[in-house]
PDB file of C-alpha atoms in Angstrom:
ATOM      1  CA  UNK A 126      16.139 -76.920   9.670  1.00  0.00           C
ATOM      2  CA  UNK A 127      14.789 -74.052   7.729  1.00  0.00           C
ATOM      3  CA  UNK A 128      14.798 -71.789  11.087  1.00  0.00           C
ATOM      4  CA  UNK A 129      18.858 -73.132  11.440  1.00  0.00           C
ATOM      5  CA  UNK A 130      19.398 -71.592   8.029  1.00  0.00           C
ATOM      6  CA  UNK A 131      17.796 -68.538   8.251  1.00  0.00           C
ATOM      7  CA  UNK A 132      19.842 -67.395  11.205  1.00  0.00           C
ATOM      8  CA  UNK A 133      22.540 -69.015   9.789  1.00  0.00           C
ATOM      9  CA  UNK A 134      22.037 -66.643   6.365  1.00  0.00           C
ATOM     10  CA  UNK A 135      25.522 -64.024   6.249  1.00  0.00           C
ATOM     11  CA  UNK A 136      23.884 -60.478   6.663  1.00  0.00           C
ATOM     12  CA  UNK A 137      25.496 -59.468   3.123  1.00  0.00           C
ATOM     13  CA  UNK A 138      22.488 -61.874   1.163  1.00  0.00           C
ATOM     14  CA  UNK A 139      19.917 -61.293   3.878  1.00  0.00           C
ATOM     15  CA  UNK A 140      19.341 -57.542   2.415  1.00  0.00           C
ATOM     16  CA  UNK A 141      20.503 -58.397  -1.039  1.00  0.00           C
ATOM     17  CA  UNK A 142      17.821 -57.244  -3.995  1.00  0.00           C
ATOM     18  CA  UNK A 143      16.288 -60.241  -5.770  1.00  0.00           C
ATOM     19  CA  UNK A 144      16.465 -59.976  -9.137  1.00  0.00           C
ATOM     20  CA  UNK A 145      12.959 -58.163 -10.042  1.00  0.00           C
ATOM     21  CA  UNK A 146      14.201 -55.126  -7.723  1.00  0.00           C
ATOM     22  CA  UNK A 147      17.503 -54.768  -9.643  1.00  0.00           C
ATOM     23  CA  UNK A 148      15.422 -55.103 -12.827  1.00  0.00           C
ATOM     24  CA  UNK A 149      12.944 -52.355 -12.048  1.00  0.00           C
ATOM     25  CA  UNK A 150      16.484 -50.216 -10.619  1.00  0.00           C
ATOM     26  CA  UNK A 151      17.973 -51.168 -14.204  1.00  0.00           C
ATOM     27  CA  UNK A 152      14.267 -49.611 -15.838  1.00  0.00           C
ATOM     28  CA  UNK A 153      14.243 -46.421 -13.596  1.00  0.00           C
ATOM     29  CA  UNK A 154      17.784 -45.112 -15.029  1.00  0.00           C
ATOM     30  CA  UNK A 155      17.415 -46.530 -19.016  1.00  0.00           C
ATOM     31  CA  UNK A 156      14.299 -44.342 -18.680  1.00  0.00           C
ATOM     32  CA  UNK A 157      16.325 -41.700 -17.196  1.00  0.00           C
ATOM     33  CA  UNK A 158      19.164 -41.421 -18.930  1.00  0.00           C
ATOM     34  CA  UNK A 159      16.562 -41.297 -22.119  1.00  0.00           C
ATOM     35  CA  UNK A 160      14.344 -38.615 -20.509  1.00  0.00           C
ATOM     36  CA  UNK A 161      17.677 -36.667 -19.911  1.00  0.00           C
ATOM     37  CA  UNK A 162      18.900 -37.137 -23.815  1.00  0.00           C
ATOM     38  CA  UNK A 163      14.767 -35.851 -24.777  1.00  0.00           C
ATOM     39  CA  UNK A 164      15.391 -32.658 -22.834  1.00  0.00           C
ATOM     40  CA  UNK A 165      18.484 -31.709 -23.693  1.00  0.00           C
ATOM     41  CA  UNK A 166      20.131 -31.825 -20.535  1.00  0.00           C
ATOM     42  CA  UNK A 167      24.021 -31.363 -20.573  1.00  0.00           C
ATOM     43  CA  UNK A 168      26.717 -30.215 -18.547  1.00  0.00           C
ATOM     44  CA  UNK A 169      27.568 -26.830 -20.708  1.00  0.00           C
ATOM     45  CA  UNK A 170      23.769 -25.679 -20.955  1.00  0.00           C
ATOM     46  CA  UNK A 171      23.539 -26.191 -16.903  1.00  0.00           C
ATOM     47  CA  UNK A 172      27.213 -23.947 -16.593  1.00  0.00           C
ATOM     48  CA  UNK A 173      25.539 -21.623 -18.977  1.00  0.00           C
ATOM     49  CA  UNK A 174      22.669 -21.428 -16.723  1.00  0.00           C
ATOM     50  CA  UNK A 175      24.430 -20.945 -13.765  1.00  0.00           C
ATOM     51  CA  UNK A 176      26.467 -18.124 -14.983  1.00  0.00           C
ATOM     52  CA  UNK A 177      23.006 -16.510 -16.304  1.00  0.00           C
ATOM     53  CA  UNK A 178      21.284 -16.898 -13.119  1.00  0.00           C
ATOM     54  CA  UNK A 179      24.133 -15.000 -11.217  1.00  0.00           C
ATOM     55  CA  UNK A 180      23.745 -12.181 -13.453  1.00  0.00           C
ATOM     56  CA  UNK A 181      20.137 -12.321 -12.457  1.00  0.00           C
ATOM     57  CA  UNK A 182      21.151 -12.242  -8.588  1.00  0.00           C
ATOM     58  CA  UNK A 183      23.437  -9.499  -8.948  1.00  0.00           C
ATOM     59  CA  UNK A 184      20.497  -7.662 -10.675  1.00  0.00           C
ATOM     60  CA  UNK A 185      18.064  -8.041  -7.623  1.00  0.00           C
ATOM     61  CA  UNK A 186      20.550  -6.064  -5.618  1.00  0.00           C
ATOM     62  CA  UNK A 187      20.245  -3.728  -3.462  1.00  0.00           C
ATOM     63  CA  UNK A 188      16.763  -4.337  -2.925  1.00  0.00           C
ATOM     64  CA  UNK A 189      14.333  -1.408  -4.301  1.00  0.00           C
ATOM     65  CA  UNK A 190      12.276   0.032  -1.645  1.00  0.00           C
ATOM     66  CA  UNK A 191      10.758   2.988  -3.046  1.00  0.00           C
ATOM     67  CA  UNK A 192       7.180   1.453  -4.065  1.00  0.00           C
ATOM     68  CA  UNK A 193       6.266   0.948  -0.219  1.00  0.00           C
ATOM     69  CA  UNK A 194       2.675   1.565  -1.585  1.00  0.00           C
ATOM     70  CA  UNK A 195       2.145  -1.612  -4.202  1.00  0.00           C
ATOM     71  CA  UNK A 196       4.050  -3.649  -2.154  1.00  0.00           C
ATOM     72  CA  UNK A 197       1.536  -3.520   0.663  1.00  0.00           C
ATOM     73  CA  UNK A 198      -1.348  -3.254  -1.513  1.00  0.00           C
ATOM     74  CA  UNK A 199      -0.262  -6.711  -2.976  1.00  0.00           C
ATOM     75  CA  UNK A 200       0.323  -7.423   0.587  1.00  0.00           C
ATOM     76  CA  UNK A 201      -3.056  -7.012   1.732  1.00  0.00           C
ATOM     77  CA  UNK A 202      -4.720  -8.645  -0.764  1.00  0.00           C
ATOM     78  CA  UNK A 203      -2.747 -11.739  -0.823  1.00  0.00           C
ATOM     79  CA  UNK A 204      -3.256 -12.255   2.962  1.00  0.00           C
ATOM     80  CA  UNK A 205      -6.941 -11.464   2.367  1.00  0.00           C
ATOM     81  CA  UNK A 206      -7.194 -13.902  -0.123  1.00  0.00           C
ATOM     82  CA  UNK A 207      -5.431 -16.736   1.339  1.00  0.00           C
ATOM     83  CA  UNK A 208      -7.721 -16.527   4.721  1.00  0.00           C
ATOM     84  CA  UNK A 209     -11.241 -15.802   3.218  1.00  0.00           C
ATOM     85  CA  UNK A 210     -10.098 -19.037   0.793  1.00  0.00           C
ATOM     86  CA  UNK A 211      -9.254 -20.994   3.506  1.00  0.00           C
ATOM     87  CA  UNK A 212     -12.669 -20.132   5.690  1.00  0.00           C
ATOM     88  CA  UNK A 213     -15.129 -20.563   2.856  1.00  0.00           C
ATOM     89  CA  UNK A 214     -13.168 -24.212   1.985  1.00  0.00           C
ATOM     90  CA  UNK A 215     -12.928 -25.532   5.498  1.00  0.00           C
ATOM     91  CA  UNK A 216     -16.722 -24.650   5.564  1.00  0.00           C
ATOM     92  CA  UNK A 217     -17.406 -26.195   2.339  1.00  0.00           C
ATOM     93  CA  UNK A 218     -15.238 -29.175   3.545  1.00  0.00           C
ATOM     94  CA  UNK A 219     -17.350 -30.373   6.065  1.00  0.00           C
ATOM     95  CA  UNK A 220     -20.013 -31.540   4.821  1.00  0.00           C
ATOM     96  CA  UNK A 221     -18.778 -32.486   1.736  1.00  0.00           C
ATOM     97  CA  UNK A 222     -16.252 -34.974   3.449  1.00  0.00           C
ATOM     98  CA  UNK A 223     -18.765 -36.175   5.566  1.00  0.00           C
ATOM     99  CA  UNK A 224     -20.674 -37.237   2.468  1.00  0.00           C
ATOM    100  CA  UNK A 225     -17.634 -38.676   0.517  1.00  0.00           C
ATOM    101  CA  UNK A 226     -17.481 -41.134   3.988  1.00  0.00           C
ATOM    102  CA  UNK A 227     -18.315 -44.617   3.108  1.00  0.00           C
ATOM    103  CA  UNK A 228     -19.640 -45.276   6.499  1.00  0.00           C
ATOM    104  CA  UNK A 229     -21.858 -41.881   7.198  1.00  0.00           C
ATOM    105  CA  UNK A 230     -23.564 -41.928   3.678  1.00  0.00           C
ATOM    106  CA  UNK A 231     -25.147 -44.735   1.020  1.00  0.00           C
ATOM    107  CA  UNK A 232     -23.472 -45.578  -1.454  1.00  0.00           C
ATOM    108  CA  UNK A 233     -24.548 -43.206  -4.438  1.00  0.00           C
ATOM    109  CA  UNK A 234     -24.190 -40.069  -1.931  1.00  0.00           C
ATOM    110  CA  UNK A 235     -20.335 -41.331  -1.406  1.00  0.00           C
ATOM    111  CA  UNK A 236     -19.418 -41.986  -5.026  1.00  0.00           C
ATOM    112  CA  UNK A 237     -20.980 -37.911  -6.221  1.00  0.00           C
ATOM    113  CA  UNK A 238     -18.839 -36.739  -3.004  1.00  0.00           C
ATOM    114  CA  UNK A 239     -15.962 -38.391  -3.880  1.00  0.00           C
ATOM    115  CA  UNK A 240     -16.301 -37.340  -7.200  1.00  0.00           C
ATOM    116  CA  UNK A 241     -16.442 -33.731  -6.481  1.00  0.00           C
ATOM    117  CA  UNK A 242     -13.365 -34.044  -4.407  1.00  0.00           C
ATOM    118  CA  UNK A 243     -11.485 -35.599  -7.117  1.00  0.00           C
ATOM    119  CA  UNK A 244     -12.643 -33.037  -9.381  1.00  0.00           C
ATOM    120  CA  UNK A 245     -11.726 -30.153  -7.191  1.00  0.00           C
ATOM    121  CA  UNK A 246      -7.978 -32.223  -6.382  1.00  0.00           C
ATOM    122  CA  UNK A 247      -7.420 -32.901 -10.154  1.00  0.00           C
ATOM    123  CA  UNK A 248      -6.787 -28.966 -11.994  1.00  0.00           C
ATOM    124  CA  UNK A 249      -3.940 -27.078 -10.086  1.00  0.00           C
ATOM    125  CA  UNK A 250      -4.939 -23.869  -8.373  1.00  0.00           C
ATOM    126  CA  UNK A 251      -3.396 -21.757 -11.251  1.00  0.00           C
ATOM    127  CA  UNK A 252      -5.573 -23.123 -13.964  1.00  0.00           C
ATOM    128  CA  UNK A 253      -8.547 -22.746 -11.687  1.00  0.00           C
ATOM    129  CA  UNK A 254      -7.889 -19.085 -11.214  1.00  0.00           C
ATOM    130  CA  UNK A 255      -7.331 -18.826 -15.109  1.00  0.00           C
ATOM    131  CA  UNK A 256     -10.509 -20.258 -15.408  1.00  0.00           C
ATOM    132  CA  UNK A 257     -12.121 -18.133 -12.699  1.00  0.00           C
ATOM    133  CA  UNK A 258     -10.715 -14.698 -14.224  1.00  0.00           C
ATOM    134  CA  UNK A 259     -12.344 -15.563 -16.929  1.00  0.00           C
ATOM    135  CA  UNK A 260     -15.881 -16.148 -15.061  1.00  0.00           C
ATOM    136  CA  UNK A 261     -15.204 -13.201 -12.481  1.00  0.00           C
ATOM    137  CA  UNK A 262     -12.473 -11.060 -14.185  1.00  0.00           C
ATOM    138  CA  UNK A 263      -9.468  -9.864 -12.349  1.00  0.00           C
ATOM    139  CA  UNK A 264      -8.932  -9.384  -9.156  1.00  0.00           C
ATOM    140  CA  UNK A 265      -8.759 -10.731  -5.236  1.00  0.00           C
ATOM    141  CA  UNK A 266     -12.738 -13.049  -5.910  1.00  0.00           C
ATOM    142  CA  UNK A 267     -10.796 -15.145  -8.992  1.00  0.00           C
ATOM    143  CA  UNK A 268      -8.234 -15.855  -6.469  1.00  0.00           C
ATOM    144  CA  UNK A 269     -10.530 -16.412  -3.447  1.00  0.00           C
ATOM    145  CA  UNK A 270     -12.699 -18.945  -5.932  1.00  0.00           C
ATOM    146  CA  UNK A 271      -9.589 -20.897  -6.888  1.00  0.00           C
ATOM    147  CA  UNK A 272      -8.306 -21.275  -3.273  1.00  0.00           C
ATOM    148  CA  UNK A 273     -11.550 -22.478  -2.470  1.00  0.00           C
ATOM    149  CA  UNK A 274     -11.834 -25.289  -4.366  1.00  0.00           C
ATOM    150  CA  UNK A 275      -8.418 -26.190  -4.298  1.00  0.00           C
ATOM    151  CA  UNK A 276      -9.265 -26.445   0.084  1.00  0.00           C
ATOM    152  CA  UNK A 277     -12.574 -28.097  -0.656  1.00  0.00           C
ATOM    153  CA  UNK A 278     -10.088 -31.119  -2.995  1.00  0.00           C
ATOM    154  CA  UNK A 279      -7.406 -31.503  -0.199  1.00  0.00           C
ATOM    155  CA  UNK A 280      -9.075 -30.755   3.411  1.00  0.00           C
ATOM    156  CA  UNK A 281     -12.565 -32.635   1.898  1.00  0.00           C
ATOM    157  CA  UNK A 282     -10.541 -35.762   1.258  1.00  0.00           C
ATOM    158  CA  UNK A 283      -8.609 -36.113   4.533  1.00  0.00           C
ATOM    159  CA  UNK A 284     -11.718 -35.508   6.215  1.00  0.00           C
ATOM    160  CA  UNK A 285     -13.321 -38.256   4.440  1.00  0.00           C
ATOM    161  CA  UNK A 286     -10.392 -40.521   5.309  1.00  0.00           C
ATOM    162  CA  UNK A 287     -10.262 -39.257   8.781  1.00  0.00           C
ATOM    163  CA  UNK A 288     -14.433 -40.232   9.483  1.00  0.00           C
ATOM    164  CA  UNK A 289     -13.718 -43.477   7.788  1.00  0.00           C
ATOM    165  CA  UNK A 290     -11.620 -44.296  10.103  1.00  0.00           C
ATOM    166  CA  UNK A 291     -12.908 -43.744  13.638  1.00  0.00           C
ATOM    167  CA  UNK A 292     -14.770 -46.107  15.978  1.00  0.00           C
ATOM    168  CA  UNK A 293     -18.509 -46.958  15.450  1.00  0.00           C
ATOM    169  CA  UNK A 294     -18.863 -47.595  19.211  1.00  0.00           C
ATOM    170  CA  UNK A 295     -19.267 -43.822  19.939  1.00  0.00           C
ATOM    171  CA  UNK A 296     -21.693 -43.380  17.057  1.00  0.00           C
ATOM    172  CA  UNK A 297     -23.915 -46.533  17.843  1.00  0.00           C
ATOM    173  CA  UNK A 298     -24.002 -45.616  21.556  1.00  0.00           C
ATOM    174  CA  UNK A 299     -25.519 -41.855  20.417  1.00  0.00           C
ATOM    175  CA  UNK A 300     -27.768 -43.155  18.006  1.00  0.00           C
ATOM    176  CA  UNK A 301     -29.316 -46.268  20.426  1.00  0.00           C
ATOM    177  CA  UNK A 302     -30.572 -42.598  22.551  1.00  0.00           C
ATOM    178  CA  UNK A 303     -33.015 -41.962  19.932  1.00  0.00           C
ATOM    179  CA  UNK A 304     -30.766 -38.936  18.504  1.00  0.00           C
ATOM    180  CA  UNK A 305     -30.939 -37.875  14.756  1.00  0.00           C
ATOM    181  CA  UNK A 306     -28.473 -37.982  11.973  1.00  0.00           C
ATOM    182  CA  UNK A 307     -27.357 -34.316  12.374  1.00  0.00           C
ATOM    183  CA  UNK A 308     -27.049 -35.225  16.603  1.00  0.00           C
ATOM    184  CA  UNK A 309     -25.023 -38.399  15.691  1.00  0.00           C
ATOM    185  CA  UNK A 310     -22.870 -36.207  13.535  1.00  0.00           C
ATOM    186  CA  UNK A 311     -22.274 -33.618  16.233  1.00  0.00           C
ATOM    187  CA  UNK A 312     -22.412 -35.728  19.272  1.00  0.00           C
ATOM    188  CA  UNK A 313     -20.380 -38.977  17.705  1.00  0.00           C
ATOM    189  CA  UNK A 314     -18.582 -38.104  13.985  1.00  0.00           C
ATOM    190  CA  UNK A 315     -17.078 -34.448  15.230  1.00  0.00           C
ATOM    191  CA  UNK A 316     -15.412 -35.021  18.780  1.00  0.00           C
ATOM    192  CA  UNK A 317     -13.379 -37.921  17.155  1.00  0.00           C
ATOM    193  CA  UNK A 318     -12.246 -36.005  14.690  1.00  0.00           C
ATOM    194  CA  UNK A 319     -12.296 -32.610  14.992  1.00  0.00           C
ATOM    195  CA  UNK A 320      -8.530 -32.192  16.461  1.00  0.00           C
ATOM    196  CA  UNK A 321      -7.094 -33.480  12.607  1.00  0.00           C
ATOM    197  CA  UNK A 322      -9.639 -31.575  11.267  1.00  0.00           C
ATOM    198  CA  UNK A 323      -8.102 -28.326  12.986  1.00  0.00           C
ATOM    199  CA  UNK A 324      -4.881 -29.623  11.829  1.00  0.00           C
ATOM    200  CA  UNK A 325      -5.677 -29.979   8.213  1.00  0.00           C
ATOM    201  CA  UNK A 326      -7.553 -26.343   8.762  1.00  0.00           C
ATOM    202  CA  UNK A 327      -4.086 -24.664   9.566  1.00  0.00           C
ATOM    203  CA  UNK A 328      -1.830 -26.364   7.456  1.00  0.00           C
ATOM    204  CA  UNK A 329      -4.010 -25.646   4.355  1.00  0.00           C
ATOM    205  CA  UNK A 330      -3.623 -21.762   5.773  1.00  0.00           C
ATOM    206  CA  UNK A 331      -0.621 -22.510   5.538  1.00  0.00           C
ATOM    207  CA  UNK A 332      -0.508 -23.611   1.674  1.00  0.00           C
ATOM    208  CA  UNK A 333      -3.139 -21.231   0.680  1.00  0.00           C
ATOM    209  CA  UNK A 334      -0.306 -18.549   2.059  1.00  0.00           C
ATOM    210  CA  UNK A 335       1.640 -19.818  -1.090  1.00  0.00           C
ATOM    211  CA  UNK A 336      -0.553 -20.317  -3.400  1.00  0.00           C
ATOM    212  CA  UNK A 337      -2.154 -16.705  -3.045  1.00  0.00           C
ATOM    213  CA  UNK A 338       0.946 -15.778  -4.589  1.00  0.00           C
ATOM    214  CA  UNK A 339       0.819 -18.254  -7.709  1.00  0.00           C
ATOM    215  CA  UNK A 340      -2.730 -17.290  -8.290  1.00  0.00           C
ATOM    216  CA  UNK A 341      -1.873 -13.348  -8.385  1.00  0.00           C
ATOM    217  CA  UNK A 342       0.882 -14.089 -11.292  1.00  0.00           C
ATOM    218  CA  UNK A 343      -2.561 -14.968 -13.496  1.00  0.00           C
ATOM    219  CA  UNK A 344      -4.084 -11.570 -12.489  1.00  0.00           C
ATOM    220  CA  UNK A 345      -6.141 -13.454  -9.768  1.00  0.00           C
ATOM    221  CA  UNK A 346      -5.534 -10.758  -7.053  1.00  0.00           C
ATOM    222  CA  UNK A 347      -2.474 -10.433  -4.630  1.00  0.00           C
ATOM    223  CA  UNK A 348       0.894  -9.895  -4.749  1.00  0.00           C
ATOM    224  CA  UNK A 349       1.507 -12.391  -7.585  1.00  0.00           C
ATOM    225  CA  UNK A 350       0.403  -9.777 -10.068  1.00  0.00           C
ATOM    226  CA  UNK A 351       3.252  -6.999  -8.781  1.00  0.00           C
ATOM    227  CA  UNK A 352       5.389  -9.956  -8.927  1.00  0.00           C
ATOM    228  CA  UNK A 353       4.602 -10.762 -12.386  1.00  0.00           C
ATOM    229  CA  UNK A 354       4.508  -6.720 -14.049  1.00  0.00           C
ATOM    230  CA  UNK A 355       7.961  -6.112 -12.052  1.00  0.00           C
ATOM    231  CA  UNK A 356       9.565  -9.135 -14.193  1.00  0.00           C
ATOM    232  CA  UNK A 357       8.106  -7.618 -17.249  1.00  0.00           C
ATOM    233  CA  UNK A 358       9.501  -4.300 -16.212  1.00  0.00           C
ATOM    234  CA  UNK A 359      12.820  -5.596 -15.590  1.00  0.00           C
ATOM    235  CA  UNK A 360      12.382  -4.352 -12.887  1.00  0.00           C
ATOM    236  CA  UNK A 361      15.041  -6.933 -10.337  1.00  0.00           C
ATOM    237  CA  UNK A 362      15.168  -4.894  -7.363  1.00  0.00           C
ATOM    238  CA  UNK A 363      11.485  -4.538  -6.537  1.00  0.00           C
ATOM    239  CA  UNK A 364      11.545  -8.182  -7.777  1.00  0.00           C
ATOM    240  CA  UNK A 365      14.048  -8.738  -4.615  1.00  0.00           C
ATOM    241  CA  UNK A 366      12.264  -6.687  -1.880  1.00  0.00           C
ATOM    242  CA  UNK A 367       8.939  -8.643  -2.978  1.00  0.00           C
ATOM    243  CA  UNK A 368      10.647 -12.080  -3.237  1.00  0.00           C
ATOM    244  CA  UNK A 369      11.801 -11.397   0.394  1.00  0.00           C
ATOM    245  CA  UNK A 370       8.240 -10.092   1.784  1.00  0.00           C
ATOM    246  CA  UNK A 371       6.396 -13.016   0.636  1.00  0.00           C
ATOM    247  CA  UNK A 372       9.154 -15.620   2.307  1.00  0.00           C
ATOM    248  CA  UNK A 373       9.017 -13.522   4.971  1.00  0.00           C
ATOM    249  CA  UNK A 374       5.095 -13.741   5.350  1.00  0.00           C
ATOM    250  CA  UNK A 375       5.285 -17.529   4.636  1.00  0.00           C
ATOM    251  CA  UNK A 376       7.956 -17.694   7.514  1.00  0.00           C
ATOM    252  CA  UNK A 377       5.707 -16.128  10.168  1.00  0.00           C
ATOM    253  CA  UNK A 378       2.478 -17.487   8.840  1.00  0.00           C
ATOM    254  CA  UNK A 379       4.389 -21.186   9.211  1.00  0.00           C
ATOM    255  CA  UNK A 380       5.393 -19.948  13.061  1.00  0.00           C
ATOM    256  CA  UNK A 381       1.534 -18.745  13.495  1.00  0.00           C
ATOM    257  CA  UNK A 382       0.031 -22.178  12.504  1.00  0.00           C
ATOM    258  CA  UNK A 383       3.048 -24.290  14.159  1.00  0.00           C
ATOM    259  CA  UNK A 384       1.844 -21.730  17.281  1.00  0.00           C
ATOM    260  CA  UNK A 385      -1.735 -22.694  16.944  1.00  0.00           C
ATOM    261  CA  UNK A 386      -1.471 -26.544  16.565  1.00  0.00           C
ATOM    262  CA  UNK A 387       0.770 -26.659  19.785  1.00  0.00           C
ATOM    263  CA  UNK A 388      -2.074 -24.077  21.116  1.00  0.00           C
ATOM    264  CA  UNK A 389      -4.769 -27.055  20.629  1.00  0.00           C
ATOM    265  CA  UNK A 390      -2.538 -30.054  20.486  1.00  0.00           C
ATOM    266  CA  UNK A 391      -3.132 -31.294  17.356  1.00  0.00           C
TER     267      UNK A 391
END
């Protein structure tokens, strides 16, 4: 009978929201119309805003392309920064994922691991760069530092996640030949895993591209910095032809690493 009235049930109330749903909906927008009120958020400041940031636009034009020399000196250091980062925190990554694994390491090894990772995941790039131009001073190794750990917090963790989960059959089957830890590690943990690892190699290229850029603004090396003294400057054109370098950088460096995970199909 209660089969009969299931398939029986009009499809209007079989995807209807039960009342906790449409209680939590209700919550979601009294908190947002109050977080809009708190922030001053109204149609004539947003007009205002628009009109002000098409002043800004018409500024940035044409672009200014006399300064040929800063802009590839910002250039170079930005893509320096954003590979050596990623190199050093891939590296890093390895084996501190493969001790934040539940099912590689004991339990104590696991917990400092994973605490390191959260650590490194937990203070945005920017204030780690802050931080490290204050250690370091300015310049490209601030940035290089911050991009490091901010790889070691993202690519350690999915690495983690990704040993967790593969088979144990492959593992026991290397370790009933006699073979060490580092031989199970190499001969059982990597193969299983090493095509996401790849993956999460290039797409944190990929974000470290971006975030080279961030990091420079804090006078952590790169482009970011050129950026940052051309707004101060007022200085909209050469704000323009840098604006369109770095998308166009991000652009190919996104066709490079979509190029290199077809390359090794992962």
């Amino acid at each position: 009978m209660d089969a009969v009235n299931a398939t029986a049930r009009p499809a209007s109330t079989a995807f209807a929201w039960s009342g906790k749903q449409k209680l939590a909906l209700l919550a979601l927008l009294a908190y947002t119309v109050y977080v809009i009120a708190q922030i001053d958020l109204s149609p004539a400041r947003l007009l205002s805003g628009l009109h002000q940031g098409a002043r800004f636009l018409s500024r940035m034009f044409p672009p200014d392309m006399g300064k040929m020399d800063v802009l590839w000196e910002g250039i170079r250091e930005t893509l320096q920064i954003a590979v050596l980062a990623t190199v050093g925190g891939v590296a890093l990554s390895l084996p501190v994922g493969l001790m934040a694994a539940r099912n590689m390491v004991p339990h104590w090894v696991c917990a400092i691991a994973r605490s390191l990772i959260a650590v490194c995941r937990a203070v945005h790039p920017v204030i780690t760069a802050i931080m490290f131009v204050k250690a370091v001073g300015f310049g490209p190794l601030a940035g290089i530092l911050a991009l490091t750990v901010a790889t070691v917090g993202f690519v350690g963790k999915l690495f983690a996640d990704a040993i967790e989960e593969i088979s144990h059959k492959q593992i026991e089957a290397v370790r009933a030949t006699g073979a060490s830890f580092g031989n199970v590690v190499l001969f059982g943990v990597l193969p299983q895993v090493m095509s996401r690892f790849v993956g999460f190699a290039t797409y944190q290229l990929d974000s470290n591209l971006r975030n080279s850029t961030m990091v420079g603004i804090v006078g952590a090396g790169g482009i970011g910095g050129a950026l940052f003294s051309a707004f101060l400057r007022f200085e909209y054109s050469f704000v323009c032809t840098i604006l369109a370098t770095v998308i166009a950088i991000i652009v190919v460096g996104e066709l490079v690493v979509n190029a290199t995970r077809k390359a090794l199909d992962v």
